[in-house]
Amino acid sequence: MGYTSGQRVLVALFKAVNAIIPWHKLPPLIGALNLLALRDELREKNLYDTYPTEDFQGTTKSDPIVDTKFICARNSDGLHNDLERPKMGCAAMRFGRNVPRKYTAPPSDHDLMTPDPRLVSAKLLQRTEFKPATIVNLLAAAWIQFQVHDWAQHTNSQTKFHHIPLKADDPWPENPMKVAKTVQDEPLDEEDQKSMAPLRRPLASYVASITLDVDRIEGEHFLPRGHDGIPKTGFKENWWLGLELLHTLFALEHNAICSMLKTKNPSWSGDEIFDVARLINCALMAKIHTIEWTPAILPHPTLELGMNANWSGLLGPYWSKLFSNFGKSEAFTGIPESGADSGKTPYCLTEEFVSVYRFHSLIPDDVAFFKLRTGEHTSNIPIQDIAFENARSVFEGPQNLNFADAFYSFGINFPGAITAHNMPSFLRDLKKPDGEHLDMGCVDILRDRERGVPRYCQFRRLFNMPVPKSFSALTGGNATLATELSQVYDGDIEKVDLLIGCLCEPLPKGFGFSDTAFRVFILMASRRLKSDRFIASDFKDEIYTKEGIDWVQDNDMRDVLVRHFPDLRAPLKDVKNAFAPWGKVGRSEEYRGVQITAPEK
């Protein structure tokens, strides 16, 4: 597609500026323009299709619409979101890349295991003490998993394994440690012989894979469960109470939208109501993610302006609505209805996107639970005891909490900070219901290497970012951490894994995660909206109904929570962002545990 002349000027201008001043130290409006320039440059230089030709995205002849309702409705597998390239972004397609494929070659056995991924997990990821992220609440941790836990899933082999040799004193019960290999797509050309081409699982990039049924049991609404005790959702392998809460909440929201549509359109069939309600619910979630979750975890004035611009444009909601009568512009009126455009590269999620969203450090060791009506602290429950089939346990037995209690508890608990030495022991000794036993720290490192994700320094080069020349420079002068890195990576900074570098680099002021990860974020977050026909082109009354558009534009996460759990009004009364720590009510202030108490500075 290439730059427009205006984009070329903006990119060149801010390249010169950023050589002296980084974007996050500029005044907010200028910084927001800087982010636009960064995004334009990344769109031009950091998007790569992993298919030989665009024909693999499907055509109207090879993949015709079998039901014309999908012209105006989402398909659960993502087919026909793009009417000309019907398979683009849909289930079971390949992951794309944010770096040229020549840099994504499969590693040698030596490179795959160097340094030992188990050693990296133990020395650099293992939580030594809980470091809280005090700018957000535990719902923020659950939310990002709720958003991406299905998009980012690969297909793992049932028969082929990596074998990680362990030291004699390693307490792991099996030596070597076994980790299933990632399944690769069948090679389609010579390039595939040299580079990785993993497949996504059969879940679409555009559609939230939530179940939309709820059962009412003793006054509470619960998701229907399978024989394994886990709800019947589109994806459930990493289930815990955080996902239980959010899946239930947005199933209830879907049903509320259905009721509204039924009232406004009494002649509609059940399928019509369902399809439009799903459009509205998905758009509302996309908006919440864009202008609420992101500014919560990246509370920087430039980011708040920039993310709001993604949805409402630099003009803001009022002026955007006024000026939209004269035409839509992504920059000035926002991405919705500005016209879908995936640029020169077909839309897909990327391996590098998956890599920088490895946020396992967000998970705390345990959750402190409280009664909402009194604020009374009832218990601290380890994460493993509210995971998988036990996710519902707090609503049963001696705990006897309700959903409002659980949401309130998540609203005042802190997640972990996204930093080194902060992955919970539970995830480093994860026992899944199917019998699989994993050290997720070890797996995170192994997966990036296996899938050809460049290591930290090379990654920054390929994203046009400066590369640290020493471990001290990488850590921002943290001598202890620099020494640990040097010891693990044998003094070679080029060997530092992407995840480790992102966890060790100093953060821009107010940021919850690294600037390196953020570069992928600003590229892919806006791209997901811009490539989605139902957001970027068809976000209009004719598709959503006027009431549907109003529902999306007039509601936020706080509205959704209070609509279904009215008692949450009290802790949310003075809270501007539902992902920031909520107000404590009643006796909650008496509890001084680390789960809800910020460390003294």
XYZ file of C-alpha atoms in Angstrom:
601
model
C 0.000 0.000 0.000
C 2.834 2.394 0.864
C 2.805 5.636 2.781
C 0.726 8.616 1.794
C 2.764 11.802 1.470
C 1.356 13.010 4.794
C 2.298 9.780 6.554
C 5.792 9.905 5.084
C 6.316 13.416 6.433
C 4.922 12.498 9.861
C 7.091 9.374 10.139
C 10.245 11.253 9.110
C 9.491 14.136 11.476
C 9.014 11.950 14.527
C 12.013 9.776 13.706
C 14.076 12.919 14.116
C 12.221 13.918 17.281
C 12.526 10.457 18.860
C 16.273 10.465 18.344
C 16.251 13.102 21.091
C 12.980 12.634 22.998
C 10.991 9.366 23.258
C 7.294 9.554 22.430
C 6.173 9.067 26.039
C 7.979 12.219 27.205
C 6.258 14.512 24.709
C 3.155 16.604 25.517
C 0.047 14.393 25.144
C -1.287 15.765 21.849
C 2.140 15.746 20.196
C 2.773 12.322 21.711
C -0.493 11.052 20.222
C 0.623 12.245 16.786
C 3.931 10.483 17.441
C 2.006 7.264 18.116
C 0.154 7.690 14.824
C 3.509 7.958 13.070
C 4.847 4.887 14.875
C 1.723 2.938 13.972
C 1.937 3.956 10.310
C 5.577 2.905 10.140
C 4.854 -0.411 11.841
C 1.961 -1.100 9.474
C 4.309 -0.520 6.567
C 7.323 -2.476 7.848
C 6.161 -5.034 10.404
C 3.356 -7.074 8.872
C 4.130 -10.304 7.022
C 1.800 -12.926 5.615
C 2.938 -16.535 6.034
C 1.042 -17.842 3.004
C 2.716 -17.914 -0.424
C -0.051 -15.911 -2.103
C -3.203 -14.072 -1.149
C -5.282 -16.811 -2.796
C -4.923 -18.832 0.401
C -7.183 -16.269 2.089
C -10.012 -17.627 -0.050
C -12.032 -16.073 -2.845
C -15.717 -15.623 -3.554
C -15.458 -18.624 -5.902
C -13.488 -20.979 -3.670
C -15.422 -20.106 -0.488
C -18.855 -18.785 -1.445
C -21.273 -17.667 1.242
C -23.587 -20.582 1.960
C -25.986 -18.432 3.968
C -26.480 -14.796 3.001
C -27.211 -13.871 6.611
C -23.428 -13.705 7.093
C -23.350 -10.554 4.991
C -24.850 -8.847 8.046
C -23.934 -11.263 10.843
C -20.767 -12.695 12.345
C -19.893 -16.297 11.635
C -18.632 -18.247 14.648
C -15.544 -19.406 12.745
C -14.832 -15.928 11.367
C -15.544 -16.813 7.747
C -16.676 -13.970 5.477
C -15.690 -11.139 7.771
C -13.892 -9.969 4.642
C -16.273 -10.691 1.784
C -13.538 -10.714 -0.870
C -11.080 -12.797 1.198
C -13.497 -14.964 3.167
C -10.911 -17.010 5.111
C -8.898 -14.015 6.301
C -8.602 -14.041 10.090
C -10.826 -17.076 10.449
C -10.425 -20.302 12.375
C -7.523 -22.693 11.695
C -5.558 -20.210 9.576
C -1.851 -19.630 10.046
C -0.381 -17.094 12.404
C 1.277 -14.191 10.640
C 4.523 -12.462 11.598
C 5.627 -8.999 12.617
C 9.168 -9.614 11.385
C 10.483 -10.871 8.030
C 10.184 -14.632 7.757
C 13.900 -15.064 7.162
C 14.341 -14.200 10.850
C 11.872 -16.886 11.981
C 13.735 -20.046 11.025
C 13.261 -23.071 13.286
C 16.030 -23.209 15.891
C 18.668 -25.895 16.118
C 18.374 -28.276 19.056
C 21.216 -26.368 20.713
C 19.557 -22.972 20.273
C 16.216 -24.338 21.444
C 17.728 -25.388 24.755
C 20.276 -22.585 25.272
C 20.190 -21.366 27.886
C 18.223 -24.088 29.642
C 14.567 -22.910 29.665
C 14.034 -24.520 33.066
C 16.971 -22.489 34.405
C 15.529 -19.283 32.928
C 12.205 -20.048 34.596
C 13.821 -20.692 37.979
C 16.340 -17.850 37.987
C 14.411 -15.049 36.266
C 10.686 -15.827 36.307
C 10.016 -17.592 39.617
C 8.215 -15.318 42.078
C 10.416 -14.481 45.036
C 7.773 -12.300 46.664
C 4.473 -10.975 45.379
C 5.008 -7.703 43.520
C 1.571 -6.137 43.014
C 0.492 -3.984 40.086
C -1.268 -1.295 42.101
C -2.548 0.696 39.108
C -5.130 -1.959 38.201
C -7.350 -4.538 39.869
C -7.559 -8.286 39.405
C -10.384 -7.919 36.883
C -7.803 -6.391 34.538
C -5.792 -9.616 34.673
C -8.894 -11.706 34.040
C -9.976 -9.383 31.221
C -6.878 -9.765 29.069
C -7.117 -13.535 29.382
C -10.843 -13.315 28.587
C -9.955 -11.425 25.405
C -7.018 -13.431 24.092
C -7.151 -16.914 25.627
C -8.766 -18.326 22.512
C -7.200 -16.168 19.786
C -3.638 -17.109 20.684
C -3.990 -20.869 20.947
C -1.869 -23.135 18.798
C -2.410 -26.778 18.004
C -0.038 -28.967 19.991
C 1.028 -32.443 18.982
C -0.365 -35.458 20.785
C 2.595 -37.645 19.856
C 5.699 -35.453 19.461
C 7.438 -33.839 22.421
C 10.372 -31.673 23.363
C 12.473 -33.317 26.046
C 14.118 -30.888 28.456
C 16.951 -32.523 30.420
C 16.894 -31.611 34.101
C 19.649 -31.376 36.672
C 19.974 -34.177 39.195
C 18.661 -32.028 42.059
C 15.632 -30.715 40.138
C 12.460 -31.664 42.076
C 10.387 -32.129 38.899
C 8.953 -35.678 39.039
C 9.869 -36.598 35.470
C 13.294 -36.302 33.845
C 13.441 -35.186 31.112
C 10.516 -32.769 31.254
C 8.134 -33.333 28.347
C 6.452 -30.475 26.468
C 4.268 -31.156 23.434
C 5.599 -29.730 20.182
C 3.670 -27.088 18.254
C 2.031 -28.472 15.120
C 3.227 -26.818 11.918
C 1.180 -26.423 8.763
C 2.125 -28.543 5.779
C 4.772 -26.734 3.688
C 3.279 -24.877 0.750
C 6.438 -23.503 -0.840
C 10.198 -23.265 -0.390
C 9.843 -20.474 2.168
C 7.860 -22.806 4.420
C 10.807 -25.200 4.446
C 12.948 -22.469 6.021
C 10.499 -20.693 8.346
C 7.912 -21.586 10.944
C 4.218 -21.730 9.975
C 2.129 -22.710 13.028
C -1.642 -22.980 12.775
C -4.183 -21.394 15.059
C -6.724 -23.645 16.671
C -10.196 -23.566 15.123
C -11.296 -20.379 16.874
C -11.853 -17.093 15.092
C -9.896 -13.870 15.667
C -12.947 -11.657 15.547
C -15.540 -13.426 17.703
C -15.605 -13.723 21.489
C -15.936 -17.433 22.252
C -18.316 -17.123 25.176
C -21.254 -19.355 25.820
C -24.453 -17.335 25.699
C -26.553 -19.581 27.938
C -26.902 -19.245 31.693
C -28.665 -21.416 34.246
C -30.366 -19.851 37.241
C -29.537 -21.744 40.449
C -30.722 -20.453 43.824
C -30.913 -16.868 42.597
C -27.544 -16.852 40.821
C -26.794 -17.290 37.137
C -24.265 -19.966 36.231
C -22.814 -21.074 32.933
C -23.881 -24.592 31.896
C -21.134 -27.106 32.624
C -19.848 -30.216 30.964
C -19.053 -33.550 32.593
C -15.612 -32.206 33.552
C -17.167 -29.505 35.725
C -15.941 -26.703 33.433
C -18.365 -24.450 31.502
C -19.136 -25.215 27.884
C -17.379 -22.258 26.298
C -15.464 -21.896 23.051
C -12.201 -22.394 24.915
C -11.740 -23.609 28.477
C -8.267 -25.094 28.932
C -7.069 -22.348 31.283
C -10.309 -21.873 33.213
C -10.408 -20.144 36.593
C -12.711 -17.909 38.588
C -11.628 -14.772 36.705
C -12.860 -16.257 33.436
C -15.974 -17.607 35.150
C -16.897 -14.078 36.233
C -16.360 -12.395 32.877
C -17.907 -15.121 30.736
C -20.965 -15.063 32.988
C -21.140 -11.268 32.926
C -21.127 -11.022 29.149
C -23.519 -13.936 28.743
C -25.899 -11.911 30.923
C -25.129 -8.825 28.847
C -25.954 -10.718 25.659
C -29.289 -11.723 27.138
C -30.022 -8.128 28.173
C -29.285 -6.979 24.632
C -31.586 -9.701 23.294
C -34.391 -8.457 25.543
C -33.912 -4.917 24.280
C -33.932 -6.037 20.644
C -37.017 -8.190 21.171
C -38.869 -5.228 22.651
C -37.858 -2.933 19.800
C -38.358 -5.549 17.064
C -41.190 -7.895 18.129
C -41.427 -9.516 14.685
C -37.792 -10.679 14.616
C -36.954 -14.370 14.812
C -34.770 -15.784 17.560
C -31.854 -16.129 15.128
C -32.111 -12.494 14.057
C -32.099 -11.343 17.667
C -29.142 -13.591 18.502
C -27.040 -12.436 15.543
C -27.527 -8.722 16.145
C -27.046 -9.122 19.904
C -23.727 -10.841 19.266
C -22.629 -7.972 17.024
C -23.485 -5.463 19.745
C -21.853 -7.475 22.523
C -18.632 -8.001 20.542
C -18.433 -4.311 19.643
C -18.985 -3.309 23.257
C -16.171 -5.613 24.365
C -13.897 -4.175 21.672
C -14.671 -0.662 22.874
C -14.084 -1.590 26.531
C -10.750 -3.155 25.638
C -9.710 -0.116 23.616
C -10.680 2.812 25.814
C -10.897 1.278 29.295
C -8.628 -1.733 29.794
C -5.714 -0.295 27.833
C -5.612 3.123 29.551
C -5.947 1.316 32.899
C -2.847 -0.832 32.444
C -1.012 1.936 30.560
C -2.141 5.026 32.501
C -0.241 7.576 30.484
C -1.970 10.752 29.236
C -0.715 10.230 25.696
C -2.022 6.670 25.692
C -5.414 7.694 26.999
C -5.695 10.224 24.199
C -4.350 7.769 21.631
C -6.614 4.857 22.570
C -9.674 7.079 22.709
C -8.629 8.290 19.260
C -8.727 4.692 18.019
C -12.415 4.600 18.887
C -13.574 8.223 18.640
C -10.749 9.962 16.790
C -8.516 12.782 17.929
C -11.563 15.064 17.892
C -13.207 13.125 20.729
C -16.725 11.634 20.872
C -18.711 14.886 20.577
C -16.827 16.487 17.694
C -16.289 13.126 16.042
C -20.035 12.587 15.878
C -20.551 16.106 14.543
C -17.828 15.939 11.900
C -18.731 12.393 10.839
C -21.576 13.920 8.853
C -18.893 15.258 6.502
C -17.050 11.953 6.172
C -15.192 9.397 8.270
C -11.476 9.568 8.995
C -9.611 7.032 11.125
C -7.397 9.737 12.620
C -10.057 12.348 13.320
C -13.297 10.396 13.864
C -11.952 6.967 14.885
C -11.799 3.496 13.368
C -15.522 2.566 13.592
C -17.122 3.107 10.178
C -13.920 4.612 8.746
C -13.683 1.723 6.264
C -12.146 -1.715 6.766
C -8.599 -1.937 5.473
C -5.988 -4.569 6.266
C -3.427 -2.862 4.044
C -0.997 -4.759 1.878
C -0.930 -7.766 4.236
C -4.023 -9.901 4.935
C -5.144 -9.661 8.535
C -4.152 -12.367 10.986
C -2.859 -12.619 14.501
C 0.906 -12.907 14.726
C 3.379 -15.022 16.650
C 4.984 -11.879 18.016
C 1.594 -10.682 19.283
C 1.222 -13.965 21.163
C 4.710 -13.611 22.570
C 4.357 -10.122 24.043
C 1.028 -11.040 25.619
C 2.629 -13.622 27.902
C 1.323 -11.933 31.044
C 1.401 -14.834 33.492
C 2.943 -12.544 36.108
C -0.458 -10.868 36.469
C -1.768 -13.896 38.357
C -1.437 -13.527 42.154
C -0.700 -16.374 44.547
C -4.117 -16.123 46.147
C -7.224 -13.952 46.231
C -8.623 -12.235 49.317
C -12.420 -12.544 49.356
C -14.888 -10.171 50.980
C -18.615 -9.822 51.548
C -19.841 -6.820 49.603
C -22.641 -5.797 51.976
C -20.426 -5.613 55.067
C -16.927 -5.466 53.612
C -15.996 -8.395 55.862
C -12.906 -10.362 54.850
C -13.895 -14.023 54.622
C -10.841 -15.907 53.361
C -7.727 -16.027 51.219
C -7.946 -18.755 48.600
C -4.957 -19.968 46.550
C -5.400 -19.604 42.804
C -5.126 -23.356 42.257
C -8.210 -23.832 44.443
C -10.350 -21.610 42.190
C -9.079 -23.012 38.892
C -10.486 -25.487 36.392
C -13.395 -27.492 37.854
C -13.014 -25.650 41.192
C -13.681 -22.207 39.712
C -17.194 -22.159 41.152
C -16.126 -23.318 44.628
C -16.385 -19.850 46.224
C -20.128 -19.879 45.549
C -20.605 -23.175 47.360
C -19.912 -24.710 50.755
C -18.512 -22.647 53.622
C -17.557 -19.674 51.417
C -21.110 -19.135 50.173
C -20.215 -15.952 48.287
C -22.336 -14.564 45.484
C -21.226 -13.086 42.175
C -21.373 -9.530 43.494
C -19.053 -10.548 46.371
C -16.627 -12.152 43.921
C -16.633 -9.173 41.555
C -16.082 -6.810 44.482
C -13.186 -8.941 45.720
C -11.582 -8.892 42.273
C -12.180 -5.149 42.111
C -10.069 -4.459 45.201
C -7.434 -7.210 44.806
C -4.247 -6.357 42.925
C -2.830 -8.530 40.152
C 0.889 -9.167 39.934
C 3.194 -6.702 38.229
C 4.473 -7.664 34.779
C 8.106 -7.882 35.761
C 10.906 -10.356 36.410
C 10.782 -12.695 39.425
C 6.986 -12.542 39.587
C 5.499 -15.683 38.027
C 3.432 -17.550 40.642
C 4.555 -20.966 41.840
C 1.163 -22.372 40.857
C 1.922 -21.765 37.168
C 5.427 -23.160 37.465
C 3.925 -26.393 38.790
C 0.679 -26.491 36.828
C -1.313 -29.713 36.951
C -4.097 -29.644 34.365
C -7.265 -31.751 34.564
C -6.119 -33.829 31.584
C -3.019 -34.912 33.505
C -0.550 -32.628 31.739
C 2.077 -31.233 34.127
C 3.791 -27.987 33.092
C 6.218 -25.331 34.250
C 4.599 -22.433 32.383
C 7.701 -20.289 32.772
C 9.731 -22.961 31.032
C 6.995 -23.415 28.419
C 6.804 -19.672 27.690
C 10.524 -19.548 26.915
C 10.469 -22.758 24.893
C 7.462 -21.715 22.810
C 9.010 -18.455 21.628
C 12.190 -20.229 20.607
C 10.365 -23.130 18.983
C 8.165 -20.799 16.925
C 11.020 -18.693 15.634
C 10.334 -15.524 17.631
C 13.522 -13.420 17.524
C 15.335 -12.872 20.772
C 15.099 -9.537 22.531
C 17.884 -7.525 20.881
C 17.129 -8.788 17.396
C 13.431 -8.161 17.955
C 14.101 -4.526 18.847
C 16.271 -4.093 15.747
C 13.500 -5.447 13.567
C 11.060 -3.017 15.204
C 13.396 -0.071 14.568
C 14.126 0.349 18.274
C 17.525 1.015 19.867
C 19.310 -2.064 21.179
C 20.970 -2.082 24.627
C 24.717 -2.596 24.518
C 24.992 -4.089 28.005
C 22.921 -5.898 30.599
C 23.071 -2.777 32.735
C 21.603 -0.713 29.912
C 18.883 -3.308 29.344
C 17.809 -3.193 33.000
C 18.017 0.579 33.326
C 20.949 0.358 35.712
C 19.579 -2.380 37.988
C 22.923 -3.971 38.872
C 21.484 -7.026 40.635
C 19.161 -7.898 37.773
C 21.893 -7.208 35.215
C 24.190 -9.663 37.006
C 21.468 -12.324 37.080
C 20.830 -11.879 33.365
C 24.520 -12.091 32.563
C 24.901 -15.284 34.576
C 21.904 -17.007 32.990
C 22.785 -15.897 29.452
C 26.513 -16.548 29.801
C 27.417 -12.901 29.269
C 25.828 -12.754 25.795
C 23.121 -10.091 25.625
C 22.093 -11.300 22.166
C 20.827 -14.541 23.725
C 18.296 -12.832 26.009
C 14.814 -14.144 25.234
C 12.160 -11.643 24.187
C 9.956 -12.322 27.208
C 12.843 -11.887 29.633
C 14.012 -8.660 28.025
C 10.496 -7.231 28.161
C 10.190 -8.127 31.849
C 13.573 -6.614 32.718
C 13.617 -3.346 30.774
C 12.653 -0.124 32.604
C 9.095 0.968 31.909
C 7.913 4.355 30.667
C 6.351 6.328 33.498
C 2.898 4.968 34.304
C 3.237 1.870 32.128
C 2.166 -1.584 33.263
C 4.269 -3.375 30.636
C 7.313 -2.720 28.475
C 7.680 -0.270 25.614
C 9.003 -3.157 23.496
C 5.765 -5.103 23.951
C 3.822 -1.893 23.443
C 5.123 -1.536 19.873
C 3.387 -4.776 18.922
C 0.338 -3.629 20.829
C -0.102 -0.310 19.004
C 0.266 -2.108 15.694
C -2.019 -5.064 16.320
C -4.676 -3.519 18.590
C -5.720 -0.949 16.018
C -5.258 -3.441 13.174
C -7.747 -5.856 14.718
C -10.360 -3.091 14.701
C -9.419 -1.683 11.298
C -9.544 -5.119 9.635
C -12.885 -6.085 11.164
C -15.677 -5.307 8.721
C -18.264 -5.211 11.489
C -16.356 -2.463 13.303
C -14.552 -0.514 10.597
C -17.199 -0.587 7.833
C -20.555 -1.911 9.013
C -20.788 -0.218 12.405
C -24.045 1.447 11.405
C -27.743 1.488 12.184
C -28.640 -0.737 9.231
C -26.574 -3.596 10.657
C -26.664 -3.038 14.426
C -29.941 -1.054 14.657
C -29.881 2.461 16.075
C -30.510 1.067 19.547
C -27.569 -1.299 19.101
C -25.178 1.486 18.134
C -26.384 3.515 21.112
C -25.878 0.501 23.402
C -22.242 0.262 22.361
C -21.525 3.975 22.459
C -23.413 4.779 25.666
C -22.184 1.920 27.875
C -18.892 1.073 29.521
C -17.610 -1.689 31.795
C -19.020 0.005 34.869
C -22.481 0.113 33.272
C -22.307 -3.582 32.414
C -21.297 -4.540 35.956
C -23.978 -2.446 37.636
C -26.695 -3.519 35.203
C -26.342 -7.141 36.282
C -25.109 -6.665 39.848
C -26.663 -3.421 41.142
C -25.005 -3.728 44.565
C -21.679 -2.926 42.877
C -22.734 0.723 42.617
C -21.220 1.407 46.043
C -17.601 0.333 45.397
C -17.776 1.761 41.853
C -19.286 5.094 42.918
C -16.147 7.207 42.528
C -14.289 4.940 40.101
C -13.740 6.325 36.598
C -12.285 3.126 35.157
C -13.647 -0.267 36.221
C -10.198 -1.849 35.790
C -8.596 0.538 38.291
C -8.772 -0.392 41.999
C -12.314 0.043 43.346
C -13.339 1.813 46.497
C -13.303 -0.329 49.637
C -16.578 -0.551 51.515
C -17.483 -1.392 55.093
C -14.895 -3.375 57.011
C -12.640 -4.055 54.018
C -10.279 -1.292 55.131
C -9.495 -3.321 58.245
C -7.780 -5.987 56.174
C -4.139 -5.086 55.487
C -3.048 -8.099 53.450
C -0.743 -7.718 50.463
C -3.585 -8.715 48.125
C -5.305 -5.323 48.519
C -2.737 -3.104 50.262
C -0.228 -1.147 48.199
C 3.349 -1.352 49.508
C 4.653 1.765 51.195
C 6.979 3.749 48.953
